[in-house]
CSV table of C-alpha atoms in Angstrom, one decimal:
chain,number,residue,atom,x,y,z
A,1,UNK,CA,16.3,1.1,26.3
A,2,UNK,CA,15.0,-2.4,26.3
A,3,UNK,CA,12.8,-3.4,29.3
A,4,UNK,CA,13.6,-6.8,30.8
A,5,UNK,CA,10.4,-8.9,30.4
A,6,UNK,CA,9.7,-12.3,32.0
A,7,UNK,CA,7.2,-15.0,31.2
A,8,UNK,CA,4.3,-15.3,33.7
A,9,UNK,CA,4.8,-18.2,36.1
A,10,UNK,CA,1.3,-18.5,37.6
A,11,UNK,CA,-1.9,-19.6,36.0
A,12,UNK,CA,-2.9,-16.3,34.5
A,13,UNK,CA,-5.9,-17.8,32.8
A,14,UNK,CA,-7.6,-18.2,36.2
A,15,UNK,CA,-6.2,-15.4,38.3
A,16,UNK,CA,-4.4,-12.0,38.4
A,17,UNK,CA,-1.9,-10.9,41.0
A,18,UNK,CA,-2.6,-8.0,43.3
A,19,UNK,CA,-0.5,-5.9,40.9
A,20,UNK,CA,0.1,-7.1,37.3
A,21,UNK,CA,2.6,-5.1,35.2
A,22,UNK,CA,2.7,-6.3,31.5
A,23,UNK,CA,4.7,-5.1,28.6
A,24,UNK,CA,2.2,-4.6,25.8
A,25,UNK,CA,4.6,-5.1,22.9
A,26,UNK,CA,1.9,-6.7,20.8
A,27,UNK,CA,0.3,-3.3,20.4
A,28,UNK,CA,1.3,-0.4,18.1
A,29,UNK,CA,0.4,3.3,18.0
A,30,UNK,CA,-0.5,5.7,15.1
A,31,UNK,CA,-0.5,9.4,15.6
A,32,UNK,CA,-2.7,11.5,13.2
A,33,UNK,CA,-2.0,15.2,12.9
A,34,UNK,CA,-2.7,18.0,10.5
A,35,UNK,CA,-5.5,20.6,10.0
A,36,UNK,CA,-7.9,17.9,8.7
A,37,UNK,CA,-6.4,14.9,10.6
A,38,UNK,CA,-9.4,14.2,12.9
A,39,UNK,CA,-12.1,14.9,10.3
A,40,UNK,CA,-10.2,12.6,7.9
A,41,UNK,CA,-10.2,9.7,10.3
A,42,UNK,CA,-13.8,10.5,11.2
A,43,UNK,CA,-14.8,9.7,7.7
A,44,UNK,CA,-12.8,6.4,7.7
A,45,UNK,CA,-13.9,4.7,10.9
A,46,UNK,CA,-17.0,3.5,12.9
A,47,UNK,CA,-16.2,5.8,15.8
A,48,UNK,CA,-17.6,9.3,16.2
A,49,UNK,CA,-14.2,11.1,16.3
A,50,UNK,CA,-15.5,14.6,16.0
A,51,UNK,CA,-17.3,14.3,19.4
A,52,UNK,CA,-14.4,12.6,21.2
A,53,UNK,CA,-13.1,14.7,24.1
A,54,UNK,CA,-9.7,14.6,25.7
A,55,UNK,CA,-11.2,12.8,28.7
A,56,UNK,CA,-12.5,9.9,26.6
A,57,UNK,CA,-11.2,6.9,24.7
A,58,UNK,CA,-13.4,4.7,22.5
A,59,UNK,CA,-13.3,1.5,20.6
A,60,UNK,CA,-13.7,1.6,16.8
A,61,UNK,CA,-13.1,-0.3,13.6
A,62,UNK,CA,-11.4,0.7,10.4
A,63,UNK,CA,-13.3,-1.0,7.6
A,64,UNK,CA,-12.8,-1.5,3.9
A,65,UNK,CA,-15.5,-0.4,1.4
A,66,UNK,CA,-17.4,-3.7,1.9
A,67,UNK,CA,-17.7,-3.0,5.6
A,68,UNK,CA,-15.1,-5.7,6.6
A,69,UNK,CA,-12.8,-4.7,9.5
A,70,UNK,CA,-9.2,-4.0,8.4
A,71,UNK,CA,-8.5,-3.4,12.1
A,72,UNK,CA,-10.1,-2.8,15.5
A,73,UNK,CA,-8.6,-0.2,17.8
A,74,UNK,CA,-8.8,2.1,20.8
A,75,UNK,CA,-8.6,5.8,20.0
A,76,UNK,CA,-8.1,9.0,22.0
A,77,UNK,CA,-7.2,12.6,21.4
A,78,UNK,CA,-4.6,14.9,23.0
A,79,UNK,CA,-4.6,18.6,21.9
A,80,UNK,CA,-4.4,18.6,18.1
A,81,UNK,CA,-3.4,15.0,17.7
A,82,UNK,CA,-5.5,11.8,17.4
A,83,UNK,CA,-4.0,8.5,18.5
A,84,UNK,CA,-5.0,5.0,17.4
A,85,UNK,CA,-3.9,2.0,19.4
A,86,UNK,CA,-4.2,-1.4,17.7
A,87,UNK,CA,-2.5,-4.8,17.4
A,88,UNK,CA,1.0,-4.2,15.9
A,89,UNK,CA,0.5,-7.1,13.4
A,90,UNK,CA,-2.3,-5.2,11.6
A,91,UNK,CA,-1.1,-1.7,12.0
A,92,UNK,CA,0.8,-1.6,8.7
A,93,UNK,CA,-2.4,-2.5,6.9
A,94,UNK,CA,-4.5,0.2,8.4
A,95,UNK,CA,-1.7,2.8,8.0
A,96,UNK,CA,-1.1,2.0,4.4
A,97,UNK,CA,-4.9,2.2,3.6
A,98,UNK,CA,-5.3,5.5,5.4
A,99,UNK,CA,-2.2,7.0,3.8
A,100,UNK,CA,-3.6,6.1,0.4
A,101,UNK,CA,-6.7,8.3,1.1
A,102,UNK,CA,-4.9,10.9,3.2
A,103,UNK,CA,-3.1,12.4,0.1
A,104,UNK,CA,-6.4,14.2,-0.6
A,105,UNK,CA,-6.6,15.7,2.9
A,106,UNK,CA,-4.4,17.9,5.1
A,107,UNK,CA,-3.6,14.9,7.4
A,108,UNK,CA,-0.4,13.2,8.4
A,109,UNK,CA,-0.3,9.7,9.8
A,110,UNK,CA,2.8,8.3,11.6
A,111,UNK,CA,3.6,5.0,13.2
A,112,UNK,CA,5.1,6.1,16.6
A,113,UNK,CA,5.3,2.7,18.1
A,114,UNK,CA,9.1,2.7,18.3
A,115,UNK,CA,9.0,5.9,20.4
A,116,UNK,CA,6.6,4.7,23.0
A,117,UNK,CA,6.4,2.0,25.6
A,118,UNK,CA,2.9,0.6,26.5
A,119,UNK,CA,2.5,-0.9,29.9
A,120,UNK,CA,-0.6,-2.6,31.3
A,121,UNK,CA,-1.5,-2.5,35.0
A,122,UNK,CA,-4.2,-4.6,36.6
A,123,UNK,CA,-5.1,-6.3,39.8
A,124,UNK,CA,-6.7,-5.1,43.1
A,125,UNK,CA,-3.7,-2.8,43.8
A,126,UNK,CA,-3.5,-1.3,40.3
A,127,UNK,CA,-5.6,1.8,41.0
A,128,UNK,CA,-3.6,2.5,44.2
A,129,UNK,CA,-0.3,2.2,42.4
A,130,UNK,CA,-1.4,4.4,39.5
A,131,UNK,CA,-2.6,7.0,42.0
A,132,UNK,CA,0.7,6.9,43.9
A,133,UNK,CA,2.6,7.6,40.6
A,134,UNK,CA,0.3,10.1,38.9
A,135,UNK,CA,-2.4,11.2,41.4
A,136,UNK,CA,-6.0,10.3,41.3
A,137,UNK,CA,-7.2,9.1,37.9
A,138,UNK,CA,-10.9,9.5,37.4
A,139,UNK,CA,-11.2,10.1,33.6
A,140,UNK,CA,-10.9,7.5,30.9
A,141,UNK,CA,-7.9,9.4,29.5
A,142,UNK,CA,-5.3,11.4,31.5
A,143,UNK,CA,-2.3,13.2,30.1
A,144,UNK,CA,0.3,13.8,32.8
A,145,UNK,CA,4.1,13.7,33.2
A,146,UNK,CA,4.5,13.2,29.5
A,147,UNK,CA,2.5,10.0,29.9
A,148,UNK,CA,-1.0,9.0,28.7
A,149,UNK,CA,-3.1,6.9,31.1
A,150,UNK,CA,-6.1,5.0,29.6
A,151,UNK,CA,-8.4,3.8,32.3
A,152,UNK,CA,-10.6,0.8,31.5
A,153,UNK,CA,-12.6,0.0,34.6
A,154,UNK,CA,-10.0,-1.2,37.1
A,155,UNK,CA,-7.3,-1.7,34.5
A,156,UNK,CA,-4.8,0.9,33.2
A,157,UNK,CA,-2.7,1.3,30.1
A,158,UNK,CA,0.2,3.8,30.4
A,159,UNK,CA,1.9,5.1,27.3
A,160,UNK,CA,5.2,6.8,27.9
A,161,UNK,CA,8.9,6.9,27.1
A,162,UNK,CA,11.1,4.0,27.9
A,163,UNK,CA,12.8,5.9,30.7
A,164,UNK,CA,9.4,6.6,32.4
A,165,UNK,CA,8.3,3.1,31.8
A,166,UNK,CA,11.4,1.7,33.6
A,167,UNK,CA,10.7,4.1,36.5
A,168,UNK,CA,7.2,2.7,36.8
A,169,UNK,CA,8.3,-0.9,36.6
A,170,UNK,CA,11.0,-0.3,39.3
A,171,UNK,CA,8.5,1.5,41.5
A,172,UNK,CA,6.0,-1.4,41.2
A,173,UNK,CA,8.6,-3.9,42.7
A,174,UNK,CA,6.9,-6.4,40.4
A,175,UNK,CA,8.4,-8.4,37.5
A,176,UNK,CA,7.5,-7.0,34.1
A,177,UNK,CA,5.7,-9.8,32.3
A,178,UNK,CA,5.0,-10.4,28.7
A,179,UNK,CA,1.7,-9.4,27.3
A,180,UNK,CA,-0.1,-12.7,27.7
A,181,UNK,CA,-1.7,-12.0,31.2
A,182,UNK,CA,-3.0,-8.7,29.9
A,183,UNK,CA,-4.3,-10.4,26.7
A,184,UNK,CA,-6.2,-12.9,29.0
A,185,UNK,CA,-7.9,-10.0,30.6
A,186,UNK,CA,-8.8,-8.5,27.2
A,187,UNK,CA,-10.3,-11.8,26.2
A,188,UNK,CA,-12.4,-12.1,29.4
A,189,UNK,CA,-13.6,-8.5,28.6
A,190,UNK,CA,-14.9,-9.8,25.3
A,191,UNK,CA,-12.7,-7.4,23.3
A,192,UNK,CA,-12.0,-8.1,19.6
A,193,UNK,CA,-8.3,-7.6,19.0
A,194,UNK,CA,-7.9,-8.9,15.4
A,195,UNK,CA,-4.6,-9.4,13.7
A,196,UNK,CA,-3.5,-9.5,10.1
A,197,UNK,CA,-4.8,-13.1,9.7
A,198,UNK,CA,-8.4,-11.9,10.0
A,199,UNK,CA,-8.0,-8.4,8.5
A,200,UNK,CA,-10.9,-7.7,6.0
A,201,UNK,CA,-12.8,-10.8,7.1
A,202,UNK,CA,-15.4,-9.7,9.6
A,203,UNK,CA,-18.0,-7.0,9.7
A,204,UNK,CA,-17.7,-5.1,13.1
A,205,UNK,CA,-21.0,-6.6,14.5
A,206,UNK,CA,-19.5,-10.1,14.0
A,207,UNK,CA,-17.0,-9.1,16.6
A,208,UNK,CA,-19.4,-7.4,19.0
A,209,UNK,CA,-18.0,-3.9,18.4
A,210,UNK,CA,-21.6,-2.5,18.8
A,211,UNK,CA,-21.7,-3.9,22.4
A,212,UNK,CA,-18.6,-2.0,23.5
A,213,UNK,CA,-19.7,1.4,22.0
A,214,UNK,CA,-17.4,0.9,19.1
A,215,UNK,CA,-19.9,1.8,16.4
A,216,UNK,CA,-21.8,5.1,16.1
A,217,UNK,CA,-25.0,4.8,14.1
A,218,UNK,CA,-25.7,8.5,14.3
A,219,UNK,CA,-22.5,9.9,12.7
A,220,UNK,CA,-22.1,10.8,9.1
A,221,UNK,CA,-20.8,8.7,6.3
A,222,UNK,CA,-17.7,6.6,6.7
A,223,UNK,CA,-16.0,3.7,4.9
A,224,UNK,CA,-18.1,0.6,4.9
A,225,UNK,CA,-21.1,2.3,6.6
A,226,UNK,CA,-23.7,0.9,4.2
A,227,UNK,CA,-23.0,-2.7,5.1
A,228,UNK,CA,-22.7,-2.0,8.8
A,229,UNK,CA,-26.0,0.0,8.9
A,230,UNK,CA,-27.8,-2.6,6.9
A,231,UNK,CA,-26.8,-5.3,9.4
A,232,UNK,CA,-28.3,-3.2,12.2
A,233,UNK,CA,-31.5,-2.1,10.6
A,234,UNK,CA,-32.2,-5.0,8.3
A,235,UNK,CA,-30.6,-7.9,10.1
A,236,UNK,CA,-28.6,-10.6,8.4
A,237,UNK,CA,-25.7,-10.9,10.7
A,238,UNK,CA,-25.2,-14.6,11.6
A,239,UNK,CA,-22.0,-14.4,13.6
A,240,UNK,CA,-20.8,-13.0,17.0
A,241,UNK,CA,-17.7,-13.0,19.2
A,242,UNK,CA,-17.6,-15.6,22.0
A,243,UNK,CA,-15.2,-16.3,24.8
A,244,UNK,CA,-14.1,-19.9,24.8
A,245,UNK,CA,-11.9,-21.8,27.3
A,246,UNK,CA,-10.7,-25.3,28.0
A,247,UNK,CA,-7.9,-27.6,27.0
A,248,UNK,CA,-6.0,-28.3,23.8
A,249,UNK,CA,-3.0,-30.5,22.9
A,250,UNK,CA,-2.4,-28.6,19.7
A,251,UNK,CA,-1.1,-25.0,19.6
A,252,UNK,CA,-3.9,-22.5,19.3
A,253,UNK,CA,-3.4,-19.3,17.3
A,254,UNK,CA,-5.4,-16.9,15.1
A,255,UNK,CA,-5.0,-19.6,12.4
A,256,UNK,CA,-6.9,-22.1,14.5
A,257,UNK,CA,-10.4,-23.2,13.5
A,258,UNK,CA,-13.0,-24.6,16.0
A,259,UNK,CA,-15.4,-27.5,15.6
A,260,UNK,CA,-18.8,-28.1,17.3
A,261,UNK,CA,-19.0,-31.5,19.0
A,262,UNK,CA,-22.3,-33.2,18.2
A,263,UNK,CA,-23.7,-36.7,18.6
A,264,UNK,CA,-23.1,-37.3,14.9
A,265,UNK,CA,-19.6,-36.0,14.8
A,266,UNK,CA,-17.9,-32.6,14.4
A,267,UNK,CA,-19.2,-29.5,12.5
A,268,UNK,CA,-17.2,-26.4,11.5
A,269,UNK,CA,-17.9,-23.8,14.2
A,270,UNK,CA,-15.7,-20.8,13.6
A,271,UNK,CA,-12.3,-19.1,13.9
A,272,UNK,CA,-10.1,-18.0,16.8
A,273,UNK,CA,-9.3,-14.3,17.0
A,274,UNK,CA,-7.0,-14.0,20.0
A,275,UNK,CA,-5.7,-16.7,22.3
A,276,UNK,CA,-3.4,-17.4,25.3
A,277,UNK,CA,-2.2,-20.7,26.7
A,278,UNK,CA,-0.9,-22.0,30.0
A,279,UNK,CA,0.0,-25.6,30.7
A,280,UNK,CA,-2.3,-27.0,28.1
A,281,UNK,CA,-5.2,-24.8,29.1
A,282,UNK,CA,-6.4,-22.2,26.6
A,283,UNK,CA,-8.5,-19.0,26.7
A,284,UNK,CA,-9.6,-17.4,23.5
A,285,UNK,CA,-12.0,-15.1,21.6
A,286,UNK,CA,-13.6,-16.7,18.6
A,287,UNK,CA,-16.2,-15.8,16.0
A,288,UNK,CA,-19.0,-18.4,15.9
A,289,UNK,CA,-22.5,-18.6,14.6
A,290,UNK,CA,-24.5,-16.2,16.8
A,291,UNK,CA,-27.0,-18.9,17.6
A,292,UNK,CA,-24.4,-21.1,19.2
A,293,UNK,CA,-25.8,-22.4,22.5
A,294,UNK,CA,-24.2,-21.4,25.8
A,295,UNK,CA,-23.7,-25.1,26.8
A,296,UNK,CA,-22.2,-26.0,23.4
A,297,UNK,CA,-19.2,-28.4,23.4
A,298,UNK,CA,-16.4,-27.4,21.1
A,299,UNK,CA,-12.9,-28.5,20.2
A,300,UNK,CA,-9.9,-27.4,18.3
A,301,UNK,CA,-10.2,-28.7,14.7
A,302,UNK,CA,-8.7,-32.3,14.5
A,303,UNK,CA,-7.5,-32.1,18.1
A,304,UNK,CA,-9.1,-35.2,19.6
A,305,UNK,CA,-7.9,-34.3,23.1
A,306,UNK,CA,-9.3,-30.8,23.0
A,307,UNK,CA,-12.3,-29.9,25.1
A,308,UNK,CA,-13.7,-26.4,25.0
A,309,UNK,CA,-16.7,-24.6,26.6
A,310,UNK,CA,-18.2,-21.1,26.1
A,311,UNK,CA,-17.7,-18.5,28.8
A,312,UNK,CA,-20.4,-15.9,29.4
A,313,UNK,CA,-19.8,-12.5,27.9
A,314,UNK,CA,-19.5,-9.5,30.3
A,315,UNK,CA,-22.0,-7.5,28.2
A,316,UNK,CA,-25.3,-8.0,26.4
A,317,UNK,CA,-25.7,-8.5,22.7
A,318,UNK,CA,-29.3,-7.4,22.8
A,319,UNK,CA,-30.0,-4.5,20.5
A,320,UNK,CA,-30.6,-1.3,22.4
A,321,UNK,CA,-33.8,0.5,21.6
């Protein structure tokens, strides 16, 4: 069953309707099973998988041996299975890398994206709607009616069959939009959803994974740990994720580079991770020098009409002691 999806007609960069229902087709889902499935992934990612309960979801990063992120993800566990939710564009890269090492463990990894529909619900009425459909949702992860509900503050991701998804869309009486309005909310949350263009380019701290509890510095060894730990305890990280907004006459994508506007001209500033656009206005996450000033003026590289500013992050980058 294919769900009819529409393009948003309002300025979703600036506002969210009372009930937003988005089809998150830009995301994919991996299921990990087997006797050693969870312990195998525990040794591959920045997240403490072993301590993860069925009521929790966490951010994490899958890194290469040099500590560069192959992918960032959300992860949760149901019974004996572990699930990893990440951008569909980068999923094949993570899956292939894990499968290469999984041959030495009793672990099976399967791309189950085609069997699931992922819907995003947001807005002032989202919590009431989800409660009407599933009952009160108080935990970060709820497994009910063959659906998984991931709660992220006042936003909800529902992973279910296409039949159940259609029932939810019908019950909402709202148009099912494309993923862009949801991506705008992800950007404003300061989340790093990297795609295949930036795979194996950034260490997790360059994308603020430590600020959203996506890195455990207490767990045992995992792929790339040495580099990640050295950045925390010895310093040396010179970059961070920023939220950037403004106008652009050129199309902005994860291929786009940004420039810093100075009195003497333009300097290379950084790279766009994720972006959305509406009527010439853009909103994006970008990796810039971590000493970039809050009042810095930026532009899209070689776009003379572009004017961009930095938006305050919703969390602190100060190291916790």
